Coordinates of C-alpha atoms in Angstrom, one line a residue:
Chain A
G1 CA 1.8 21.4 27.5
A2 CA 4.0 19.3 25.1
G3 CA 2.6 18.5 21.7
V4 CA 3.0 15.4 19.5
S5 CA 6.6 14.4 19.2
Q6 CA 8.0 12.4 16.3
T7 CA 11.4 10.9 16.0
P8 CA 13.6 10.9 14.1
S9 CA 12.8 14.2 12.2
N10 CA 14.7 12.9 9.2
K11 CA 15.6 9.4 8.1
V12 CA 17.7 8.4 5.1
T13 CA 18.2 4.8 4.3
E14 CA 18.8 2.5 1.4
K15 CA 16.2 0.6 -0.6
G16 CA 15.4 -2.7 1.0
K17 CA 16.2 -1.7 4.5
Y18 CA 13.9 -1.8 7.5
V19 CA 12.8 1.4 9.3
E20 CA 11.0 2.4 12.5
L21 CA 9.3 5.7 13.0
R22 CA 8.2 6.8 16.5
C23 CA 5.3 8.9 17.7
D24 CA 4.8 10.3 21.2
P25 CA 1.2 11.6 21.4
I26 CA -0.1 14.3 23.7
S27 CA -0.3 13.0 27.2
G28 CA -3.8 11.5 27.9
H29 CA -4.8 11.3 24.2
T30 CA -6.3 7.9 23.6
A31 CA -6.7 8.2 19.8
L32 CA -3.6 8.1 17.6
Y33 CA -3.3 8.4 13.8
W34 CA -0.6 7.9 11.2
Y35 CA -0.8 9.8 7.9
R36 CA 1.6 10.0 4.9
Q37 CA 2.2 13.2 3.0
S38 CA 3.9 13.3 -0.4
L39 CA 5.3 16.5 -1.9
G40 CA 2.5 18.9 -2.9
Q41 CA -0.3 16.7 -1.5
G42 CA -2.5 16.6 1.5
P43 CA -1.9 14.0 4.2
E44 CA -3.3 10.5 3.4
F45 CA -4.6 8.3 6.2
L46 CA -2.7 5.1 7.1
I47 CA -3.9 3.8 10.4
Y48 CA -5.8 4.8 13.5
F49 CA -5.4 3.4 17.1
Q50 CA -8.0 3.7 19.9
G51 CA -6.0 2.7 22.9
T52 CA -3.8 -0.2 22.1
G53 CA -5.8 -1.6 19.3
A54 CA -5.8 -0.6 15.6
A55 CA -9.4 0.4 15.0
D56 CA -8.9 1.2 11.3
D57 CA -5.8 0.1 9.3
S58 CA -7.4 0.4 5.9
G59 CA -5.0 3.0 4.7
L60 CA -1.9 0.9 5.0
P61 CA -0.7 0.5 1.4
N62 CA 0.6 -3.1 1.7
D63 CA 1.8 -5.7 4.1
R64 CA 5.3 -4.1 4.3
F65 CA 3.7 -1.5 6.6
F66 CA 2.8 -2.3 10.2
A67 CA 2.2 -0.2 13.3
V68 CA 1.9 -0.9 17.0
R69 CA 0.9 0.9 20.1
P70 CA 1.5 -1.7 22.9
E71 CA 0.8 0.4 25.9
G72 CA -1.7 2.8 24.5
S73 CA 0.7 5.7 24.4
V74 CA 3.8 5.7 22.1
S75 CA 3.3 4.2 18.7
T76 CA 5.8 2.9 16.2
L77 CA 5.3 2.7 12.4
K78 CA 7.4 -0.1 10.9
I79 CA 8.3 -0.4 7.2
Q80 CA 10.0 -3.5 5.9
R81 CA 11.9 -3.9 2.6
T82 CA 11.7 -0.2 1.9
E83 CA 11.1 1.0 -1.7
R84 CA 11.9 4.4 -3.2
G85 CA 8.1 5.1 -3.5
D86 CA 7.9 5.0 0.3
S87 CA 9.8 8.3 0.5
A88 CA 7.4 10.9 2.1
V89 CA 6.8 12.7 5.3
Y90 CA 5.1 10.5 7.8
L91 CA 2.8 12.4 10.2
C92 CA 1.4 11.4 13.5
A93 CA -1.6 13.0 15.1
S94 CA -3.4 12.4 18.4
S95 CA -6.8 13.3 19.8
S96 CA -8.5 12.9 23.2
S97 CA -11.5 10.6 23.2
G98 CA -15.0 11.8 22.8
Q99 CA -17.0 13.7 20.2
G100 CA -15.6 17.0 19.0
R101 CA -12.0 16.4 19.7
P102 CA -9.7 17.6 16.9
Q103 CA -6.5 15.9 15.8
H104 CA -3.2 17.6 16.7
F105 CA -0.2 16.8 14.4
G106 CA 3.5 16.4 15.1
D107 CA 6.1 17.8 12.7
G108 CA 6.6 14.5 11.0
T109 CA 9.5 12.3 10.0
R110 CA 10.9 12.9 6.5
L111 CA 11.8 9.5 5.1
S112 CA 14.1 9.3 2.1
I113 CA 14.8 6.0 0.5
L114 CA 17.9 6.0 -1.8
Chain B
G1 CA -14.9 6.8 0.4
E2 CA -14.9 10.5 0.8
N3 CA -13.4 12.8 -1.9
V4 CA -12.4 16.3 -0.9
E5 CA -11.5 18.9 -3.6
Q6 CA -9.9 22.2 -2.8
H7 CA -9.5 25.4 -4.9
P8 CA -7.5 27.3 -5.7
S9 CA -4.2 25.6 -5.6
T10 CA -2.3 28.9 -5.2
L11 CA -3.6 32.3 -4.0
S12 CA -1.7 35.6 -3.9
V13 CA -3.1 38.6 -2.1
Q14 CA -1.9 42.0 -0.9
E15 CA -1.5 42.5 2.8
G16 CA -4.8 43.7 4.3
D17 CA -7.0 42.0 1.6
S18 CA -9.2 39.0 2.2
A19 CA -8.5 35.5 1.1
V20 CA -11.1 32.7 0.4
I21 CA -10.4 29.1 -0.1
K22 CA -13.1 26.7 -1.1
C23 CA -13.6 22.9 -0.7
T24 CA -16.2 20.4 -1.8
Y25 CA -16.8 16.9 -0.4
S26 CA -18.7 14.0 -1.8
D27 CA -20.0 12.0 1.2
S28 CA -23.2 13.4 2.7
A29 CA -22.4 11.5 5.9
S30 CA -19.4 13.7 6.6
N31 CA -20.1 16.0 9.5
Y32 CA -16.8 17.4 10.8
F33 CA -14.7 19.8 8.7
P34 CA -11.3 21.1 10.1
W35 CA -8.9 23.5 8.4
Y36 CA -5.2 23.2 8.9
K37 CA -2.3 25.6 8.3
Q38 CA 1.1 24.1 7.4
E39 CA 4.3 26.0 7.3
L40 CA 7.4 24.7 5.6
G41 CA 9.0 21.8 7.5
K42 CA 6.2 21.7 10.1
G43 CA 3.2 19.6 10.7
P44 CA -0.4 20.8 10.0
Q45 CA -1.7 23.1 12.7
L46 CA -5.5 23.2 13.3
I47 CA -6.8 26.8 12.9
I48 CA -10.6 26.3 12.9
D49 CA -13.1 23.6 12.5
I50 CA -16.9 23.3 12.0
R51 CA -19.6 20.7 12.5
S52 CA -22.4 20.0 10.2
N53 CA -25.0 21.3 12.7
V54 CA -23.5 24.8 12.3
G55 CA -23.5 27.0 9.2
E56 CA -20.7 29.4 10.2
K57 CA -18.0 29.8 12.8
K58 CA -15.7 32.7 13.4
D59 CA -12.5 33.2 15.3
Q60 CA -11.0 36.7 15.1
R61 CA -9.8 37.1 11.4
I62 CA -10.7 33.6 10.4
A63 CA -14.2 32.2 9.5
V64 CA -15.5 29.1 8.0
T65 CA -18.9 28.6 6.3
L66 CA -20.6 25.3 5.5
N67 CA -23.3 24.6 3.0
K68 CA -24.5 21.0 3.6
T69 CA -26.9 21.0 0.7
A70 CA -24.3 21.9 -1.8
K71 CA -21.6 19.9 0.1
H72 CA -19.1 22.7 0.2
F73 CA -17.3 24.7 2.9
S74 CA -15.0 27.7 2.7
L75 CA -12.3 29.4 4.7
H76 CA -12.2 33.2 4.9
I77 CA -9.2 35.1 6.2
T78 CA -9.7 38.9 6.6
E79 CA -7.1 41.6 7.0
T80 CA -4.4 39.2 5.8
Q81 CA -0.8 39.5 7.1
P82 CA 2.5 38.2 5.7
E83 CA 2.6 35.7 8.5
D84 CA -0.6 34.1 7.1
S85 CA 1.5 32.9 4.2
A86 CA 1.5 29.1 4.3
V87 CA -0.2 26.0 2.8
Y88 CA -3.8 25.6 3.9
F89 CA -5.6 22.2 3.9
C90 CA -9.3 21.5 4.3
A91 CA -10.4 18.1 5.5
A92 CA -13.6 16.1 6.1
S93 CA -14.5 13.3 8.5
R94 CA -17.4 11.0 8.7
G95 CA -19.0 10.3 12.1
S96 CA -17.2 11.2 15.2
T97 CA -13.8 13.0 15.2
L98 CA -12.2 9.7 16.2
G99 CA -12.4 8.9 12.5
R100 CA -9.9 9.4 9.7
L101 CA -9.6 12.7 8.0
Y102 CA -9.8 13.1 4.2
F103 CA -7.7 16.0 3.1
G104 CA -7.8 18.3 0.1
R105 CA -4.6 18.9 -1.9
G106 CA -3.9 22.2 -0.3
T107 CA -3.8 25.9 -1.2
Q108 CA -0.5 27.8 -1.2
L109 CA -1.4 31.3 0.2
T110 CA 1.1 34.1 -0.3
V111 CA 0.5 37.5 1.3
W112 CA 2.5 40.3 -0.2
P113 CA 3.5 43.2 2.1

């Protein structure tokens, strides 16, 4: 079936602007994760949703970052007042509930802040 | 929190040779260890995973071993092929797989024909 879908694949914007990144998880997956990957690094955890609620948002770097998942499926990561240091690839992963379910990643959104 | 270290950062092998990538973790409560392959411009793709109640797992040319006492785990690729060339990441998770993954910094594997 279809995998995790992320849009847009690339986003270029100016410093100070607001951006939204979208994630469509695998159908039926109740767990959804956002990670951020800088060049030459492994992905770093941002936030995890179980259903509609954020079960763990301890990885969000500051209050400019926010994410929602209002209906328990699609999620949107929102970044306010973007800074050049926010430039990275933002990855989304989903997992079915229950023990022993691995996380499946989308191809990410490459965000560039000019 | 968990700290995952991965070595080497780069690895070059001849086609047909074996490749081994090693990771260590710091949190003894971690009990799930996946390995991902990432090609340029793509997201990480799960290739194999192992739980702490198992010492070794194999899937065709790929195997993973886990030493809980020493807190390290390794990826073994046999009979390497040029299409195995990619960046490989190890990761660790505490508790159930519903939890966050802590990733290593990655290993760039190059397989020369």
